[in-house]
mmCIF file of C-alpha atoms in Angstrom:
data_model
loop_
_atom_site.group_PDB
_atom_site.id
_atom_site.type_symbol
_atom_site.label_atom_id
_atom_site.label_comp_id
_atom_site.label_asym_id
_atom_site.label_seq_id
_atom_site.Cartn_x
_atom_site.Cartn_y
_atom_site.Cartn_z
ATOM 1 C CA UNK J 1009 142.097 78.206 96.820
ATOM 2 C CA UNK J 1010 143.298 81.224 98.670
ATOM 3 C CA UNK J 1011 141.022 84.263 98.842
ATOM 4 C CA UNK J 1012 142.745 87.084 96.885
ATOM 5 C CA UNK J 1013 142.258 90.712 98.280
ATOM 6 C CA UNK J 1014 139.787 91.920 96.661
ATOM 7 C CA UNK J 1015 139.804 95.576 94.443
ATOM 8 C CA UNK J 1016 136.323 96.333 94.425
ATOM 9 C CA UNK J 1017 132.806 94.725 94.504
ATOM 10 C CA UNK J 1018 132.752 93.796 90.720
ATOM 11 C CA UNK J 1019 136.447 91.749 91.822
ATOM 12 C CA UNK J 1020 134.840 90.001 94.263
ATOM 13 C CA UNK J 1021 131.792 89.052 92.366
ATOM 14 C CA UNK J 1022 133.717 87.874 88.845
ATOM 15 C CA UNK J 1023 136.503 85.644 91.264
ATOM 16 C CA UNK J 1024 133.735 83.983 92.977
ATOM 17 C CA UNK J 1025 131.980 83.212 89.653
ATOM 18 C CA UNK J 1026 135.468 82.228 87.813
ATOM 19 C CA UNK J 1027 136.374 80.036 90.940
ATOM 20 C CA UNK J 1028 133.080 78.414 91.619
ATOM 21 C CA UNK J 1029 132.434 80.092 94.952
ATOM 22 C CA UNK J 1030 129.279 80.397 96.200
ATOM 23 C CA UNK J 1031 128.292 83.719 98.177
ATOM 24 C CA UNK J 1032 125.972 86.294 99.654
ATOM 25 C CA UNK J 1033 125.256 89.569 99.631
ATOM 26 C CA UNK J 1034 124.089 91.705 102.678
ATOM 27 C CA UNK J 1035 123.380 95.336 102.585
ATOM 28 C CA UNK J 1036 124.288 97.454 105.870
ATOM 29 C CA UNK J 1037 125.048 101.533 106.328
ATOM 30 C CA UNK J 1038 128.307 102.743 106.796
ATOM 31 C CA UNK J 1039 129.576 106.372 107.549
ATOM 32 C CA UNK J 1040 133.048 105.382 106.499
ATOM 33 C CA UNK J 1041 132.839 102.954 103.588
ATOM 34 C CA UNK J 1042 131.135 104.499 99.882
ATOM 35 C CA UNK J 1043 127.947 103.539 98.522
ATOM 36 C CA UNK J 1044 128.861 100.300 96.672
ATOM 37 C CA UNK J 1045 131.910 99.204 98.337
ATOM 38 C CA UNK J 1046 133.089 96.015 100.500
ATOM 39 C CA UNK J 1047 132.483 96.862 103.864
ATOM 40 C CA UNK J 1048 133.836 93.340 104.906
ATOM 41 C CA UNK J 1049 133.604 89.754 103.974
ATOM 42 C CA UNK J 1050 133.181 86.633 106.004
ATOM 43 C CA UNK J 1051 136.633 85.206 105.288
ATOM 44 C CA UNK J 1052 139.959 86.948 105.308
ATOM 45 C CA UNK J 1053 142.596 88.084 102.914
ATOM 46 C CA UNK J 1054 144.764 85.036 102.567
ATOM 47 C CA UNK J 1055 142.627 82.538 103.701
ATOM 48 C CA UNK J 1056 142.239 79.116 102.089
ATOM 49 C CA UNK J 1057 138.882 77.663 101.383
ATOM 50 C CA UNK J 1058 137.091 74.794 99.197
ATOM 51 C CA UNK J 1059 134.834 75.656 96.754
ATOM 52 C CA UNK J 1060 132.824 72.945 96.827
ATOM 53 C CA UNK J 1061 132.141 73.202 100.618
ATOM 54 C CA UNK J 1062 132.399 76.991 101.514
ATOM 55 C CA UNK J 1063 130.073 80.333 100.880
ATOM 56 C CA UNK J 1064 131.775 83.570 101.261
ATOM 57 C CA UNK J 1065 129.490 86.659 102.670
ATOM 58 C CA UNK J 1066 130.180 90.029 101.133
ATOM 59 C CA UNK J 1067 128.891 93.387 103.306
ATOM 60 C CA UNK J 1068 128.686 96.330 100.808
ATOM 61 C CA UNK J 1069 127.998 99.781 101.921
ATOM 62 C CA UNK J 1070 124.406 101.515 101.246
ATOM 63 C CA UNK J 1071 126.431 104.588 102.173
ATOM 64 C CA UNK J 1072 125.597 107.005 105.188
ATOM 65 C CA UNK J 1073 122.061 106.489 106.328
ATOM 66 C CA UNK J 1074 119.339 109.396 106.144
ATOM 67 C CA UNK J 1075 117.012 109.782 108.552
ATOM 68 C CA UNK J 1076 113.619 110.993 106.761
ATOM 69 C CA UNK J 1077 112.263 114.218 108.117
ATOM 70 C CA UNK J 1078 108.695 115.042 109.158
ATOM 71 C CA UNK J 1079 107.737 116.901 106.140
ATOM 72 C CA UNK J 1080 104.114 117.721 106.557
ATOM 73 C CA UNK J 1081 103.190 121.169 107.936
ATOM 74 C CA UNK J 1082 106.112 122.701 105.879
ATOM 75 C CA UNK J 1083 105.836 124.088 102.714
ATOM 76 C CA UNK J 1084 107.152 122.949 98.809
ATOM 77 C CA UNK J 1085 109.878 125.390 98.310
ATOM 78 C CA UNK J 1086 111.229 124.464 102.030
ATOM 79 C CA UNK J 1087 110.960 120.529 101.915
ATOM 80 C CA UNK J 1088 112.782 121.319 98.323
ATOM 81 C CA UNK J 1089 115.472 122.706 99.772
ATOM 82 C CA UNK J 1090 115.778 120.193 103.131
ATOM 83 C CA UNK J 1091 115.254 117.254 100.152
ATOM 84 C CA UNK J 1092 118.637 118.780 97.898
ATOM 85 C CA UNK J 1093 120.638 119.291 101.396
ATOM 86 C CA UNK J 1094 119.699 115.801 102.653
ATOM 87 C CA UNK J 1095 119.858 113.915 99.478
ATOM 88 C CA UNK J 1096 116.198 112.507 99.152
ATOM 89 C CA UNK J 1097 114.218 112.891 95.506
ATOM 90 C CA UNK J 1098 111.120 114.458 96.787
ATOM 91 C CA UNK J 1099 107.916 114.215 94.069
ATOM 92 C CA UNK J 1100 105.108 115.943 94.905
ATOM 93 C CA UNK J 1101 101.120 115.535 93.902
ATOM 94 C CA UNK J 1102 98.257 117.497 94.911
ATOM 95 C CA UNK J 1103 95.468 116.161 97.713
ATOM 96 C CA UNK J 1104 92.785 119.116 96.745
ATOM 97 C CA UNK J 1105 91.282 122.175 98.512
ATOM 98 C CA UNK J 1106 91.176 122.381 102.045
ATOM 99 C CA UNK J 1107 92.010 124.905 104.610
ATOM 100 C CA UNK J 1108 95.437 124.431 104.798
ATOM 101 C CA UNK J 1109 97.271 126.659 102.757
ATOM 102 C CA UNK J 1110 98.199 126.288 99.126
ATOM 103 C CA UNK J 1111 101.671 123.964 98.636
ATOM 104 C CA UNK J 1112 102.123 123.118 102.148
ATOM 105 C CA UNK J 1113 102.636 119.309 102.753
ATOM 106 C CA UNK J 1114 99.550 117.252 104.070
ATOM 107 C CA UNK J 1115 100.966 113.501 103.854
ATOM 108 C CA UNK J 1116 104.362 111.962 103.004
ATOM 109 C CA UNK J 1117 104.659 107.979 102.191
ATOM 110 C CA UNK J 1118 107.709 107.472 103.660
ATOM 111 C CA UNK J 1119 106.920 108.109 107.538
ATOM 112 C CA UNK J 1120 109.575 110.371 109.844
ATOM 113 C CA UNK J 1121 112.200 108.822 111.783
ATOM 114 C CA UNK J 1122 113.034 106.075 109.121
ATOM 115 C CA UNK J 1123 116.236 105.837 107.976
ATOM 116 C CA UNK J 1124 116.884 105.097 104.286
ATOM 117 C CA UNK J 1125 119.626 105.204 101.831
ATOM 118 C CA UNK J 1126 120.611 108.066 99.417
ATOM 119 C CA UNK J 1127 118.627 109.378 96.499
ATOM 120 C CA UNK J 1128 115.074 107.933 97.975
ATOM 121 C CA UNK J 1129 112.071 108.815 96.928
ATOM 122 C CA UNK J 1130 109.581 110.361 98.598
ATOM 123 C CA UNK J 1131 106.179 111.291 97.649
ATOM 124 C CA UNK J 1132 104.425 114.075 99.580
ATOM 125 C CA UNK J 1133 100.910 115.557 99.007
ATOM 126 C CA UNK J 1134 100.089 118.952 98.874
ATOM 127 C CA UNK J 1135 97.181 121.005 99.701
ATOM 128 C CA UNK J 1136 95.721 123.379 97.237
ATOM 129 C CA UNK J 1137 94.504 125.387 99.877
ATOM 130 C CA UNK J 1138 90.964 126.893 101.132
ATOM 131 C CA UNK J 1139 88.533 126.605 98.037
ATOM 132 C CA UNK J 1140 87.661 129.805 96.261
ATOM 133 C CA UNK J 1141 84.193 130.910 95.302
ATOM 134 C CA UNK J 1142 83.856 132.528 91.757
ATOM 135 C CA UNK J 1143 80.424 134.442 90.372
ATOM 136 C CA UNK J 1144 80.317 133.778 86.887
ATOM 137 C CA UNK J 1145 77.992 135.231 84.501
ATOM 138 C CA UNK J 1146 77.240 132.812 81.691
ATOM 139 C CA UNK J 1147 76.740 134.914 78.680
ATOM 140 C CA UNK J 1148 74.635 134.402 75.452
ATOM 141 C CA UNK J 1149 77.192 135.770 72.932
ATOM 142 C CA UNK J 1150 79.442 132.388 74.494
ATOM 143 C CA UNK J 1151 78.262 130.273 70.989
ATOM 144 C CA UNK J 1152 79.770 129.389 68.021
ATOM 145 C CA UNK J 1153 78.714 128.379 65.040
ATOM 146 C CA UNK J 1154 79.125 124.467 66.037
ATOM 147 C CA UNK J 1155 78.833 122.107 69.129
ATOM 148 C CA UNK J 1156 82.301 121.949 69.322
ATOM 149 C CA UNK J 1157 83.511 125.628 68.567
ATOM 150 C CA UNK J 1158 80.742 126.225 71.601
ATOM 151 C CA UNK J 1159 82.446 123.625 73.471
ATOM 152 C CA UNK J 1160 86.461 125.573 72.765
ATOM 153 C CA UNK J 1161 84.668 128.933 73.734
ATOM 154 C CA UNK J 1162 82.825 127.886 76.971
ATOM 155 C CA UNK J 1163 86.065 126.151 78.293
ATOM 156 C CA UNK J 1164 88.513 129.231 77.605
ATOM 157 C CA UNK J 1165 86.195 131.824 79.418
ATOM 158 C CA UNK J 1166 85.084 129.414 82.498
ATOM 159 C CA UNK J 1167 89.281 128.180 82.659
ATOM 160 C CA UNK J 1168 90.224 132.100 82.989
ATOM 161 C CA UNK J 1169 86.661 133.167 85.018
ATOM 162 C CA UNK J 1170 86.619 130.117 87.251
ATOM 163 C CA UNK J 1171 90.873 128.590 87.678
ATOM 164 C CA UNK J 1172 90.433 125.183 89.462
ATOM 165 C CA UNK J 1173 86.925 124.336 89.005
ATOM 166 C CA UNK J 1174 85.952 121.684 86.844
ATOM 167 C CA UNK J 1175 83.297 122.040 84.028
ATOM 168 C CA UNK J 1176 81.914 119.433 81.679
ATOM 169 C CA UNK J 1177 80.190 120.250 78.335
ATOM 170 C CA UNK J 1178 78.300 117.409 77.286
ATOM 171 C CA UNK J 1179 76.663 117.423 73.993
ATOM 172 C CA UNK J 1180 72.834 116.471 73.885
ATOM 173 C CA UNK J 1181 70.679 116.421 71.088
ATOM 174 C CA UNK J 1182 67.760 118.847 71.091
ATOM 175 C CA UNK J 1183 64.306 119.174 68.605
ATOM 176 C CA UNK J 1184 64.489 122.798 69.311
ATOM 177 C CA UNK J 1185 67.645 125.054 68.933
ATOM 178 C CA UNK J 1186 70.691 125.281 66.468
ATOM 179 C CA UNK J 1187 73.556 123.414 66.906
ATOM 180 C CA UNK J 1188 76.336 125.034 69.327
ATOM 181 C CA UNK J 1189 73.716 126.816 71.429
ATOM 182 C CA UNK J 1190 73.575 125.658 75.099
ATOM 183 C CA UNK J 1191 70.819 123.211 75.398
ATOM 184 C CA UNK J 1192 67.313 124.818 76.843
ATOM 185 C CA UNK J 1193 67.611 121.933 79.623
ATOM 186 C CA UNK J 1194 71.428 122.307 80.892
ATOM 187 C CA UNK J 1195 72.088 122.232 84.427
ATOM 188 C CA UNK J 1196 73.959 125.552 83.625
ATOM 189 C CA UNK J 1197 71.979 127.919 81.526
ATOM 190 C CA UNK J 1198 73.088 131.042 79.382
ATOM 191 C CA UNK J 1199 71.722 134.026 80.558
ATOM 192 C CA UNK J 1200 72.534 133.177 84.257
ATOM 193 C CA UNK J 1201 74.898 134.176 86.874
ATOM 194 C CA UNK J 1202 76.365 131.452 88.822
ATOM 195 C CA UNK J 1203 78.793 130.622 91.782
ATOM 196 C CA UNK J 1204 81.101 127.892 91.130
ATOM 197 C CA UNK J 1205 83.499 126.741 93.887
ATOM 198 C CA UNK J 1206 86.716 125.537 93.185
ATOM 199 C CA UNK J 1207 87.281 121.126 93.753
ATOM 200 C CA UNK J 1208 83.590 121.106 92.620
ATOM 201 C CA UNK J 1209 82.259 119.945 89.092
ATOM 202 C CA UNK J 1210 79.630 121.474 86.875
ATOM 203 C CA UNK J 1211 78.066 120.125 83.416
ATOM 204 C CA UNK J 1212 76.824 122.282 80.437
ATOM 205 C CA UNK J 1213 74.850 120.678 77.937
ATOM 206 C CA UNK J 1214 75.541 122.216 74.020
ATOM 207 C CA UNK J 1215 72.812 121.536 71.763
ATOM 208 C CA UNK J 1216 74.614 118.585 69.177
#
């Protein structure tokens, strides 16, 4: 049969399966052709070949290449704006406090130099820069008039008082005290002023 010349990739792909013809598929960058299209195939327009005895090789375009940048050292709003103007999808996640400063790029998964095709992703950590140090008073009018309307009040004022430090409040049974009144043995007591630091965790026990 003679090889036709072929309109597009989804041409090539339905003659070969309405003729029988075996082929292959082989991805390679191109400045000239667009993401998708025949680049070139292994036999030319016109040519005759069996079916039974011959493969045809299709080259289709990944589309300019992109060379990654070194992201890390820069910060989020810049590597958003390098990602838009080089066409990467840049996600981001957070690595925790450390004294880099807040938002600026610690890591990427896809190393510098390499060159990939349009619209990757890559996933870069931030830094949530140099840990803060807050003094907290823990007051005694905190309570409610359960465990868990103790529990809602405790994590309002400590998420407002203390932004990025994690608290658990655990509830523990007690033979002394009403219920919703921090628990005589908690790590954190009520009636105490304490310094709580930012990537670290601290447990209150509420009386069950």
């Amino acid at each position: 049969i003679v090889v036709p010349d072929f309109a597009s990739l989804a041409h090539f792909r339905s003659w070969c399966d309405e003729n029988g013809v075996g082929y292959d598929e082989i991805l390679e960058y191109s400045n000239e052709i667009g993401k998708g299209n025949i680049i070139r195939t292994s036999v030319k327009t016109g040519d005759k070949i069996d079916p039974a005895t011959n493969r045809i090789t299709v080259y289709i375009s990944q589309g300019a290449p992109i060379i990654v940048p070194n992201f890390v050292g820069k910060s989020k709003g810049a590597i958003q704006t390098q990602c838009r103007n080089v066409g990467l999808n840049c996600t981001f996640y957070y690595m925790g406090y450390n004294n880099a400063a807040a938002n600026t790029a610690l890591t990427q998964n896809v190393r510098s130099g390499v060159k990939v095709v349009s619209g990757t992703y890559v996933n870069i950590g931030l830094s949530s820069g140099p840990a803060r140090t807050f003094t907290v008073y823990i007051q005694d009018t905190w309570i409610g008039n359960s465990a868990n309307e103790t529990t809602s009040i405790l994590k309002s004022k400590l998420s407002s008082l203390a932004p990025g430090v994690t608290f658990s409040i655990v509830l523990k049974e007690s033979n002394t005290g009403k219920s919703g009144l921090i628990h005589p043995s908690s790590p954190i007591k009520g009636g105490n002023q304490y310094n709580f630091t930012q990537g670290n965790k601290y447990t209150i026990w509420v009386i069950q």
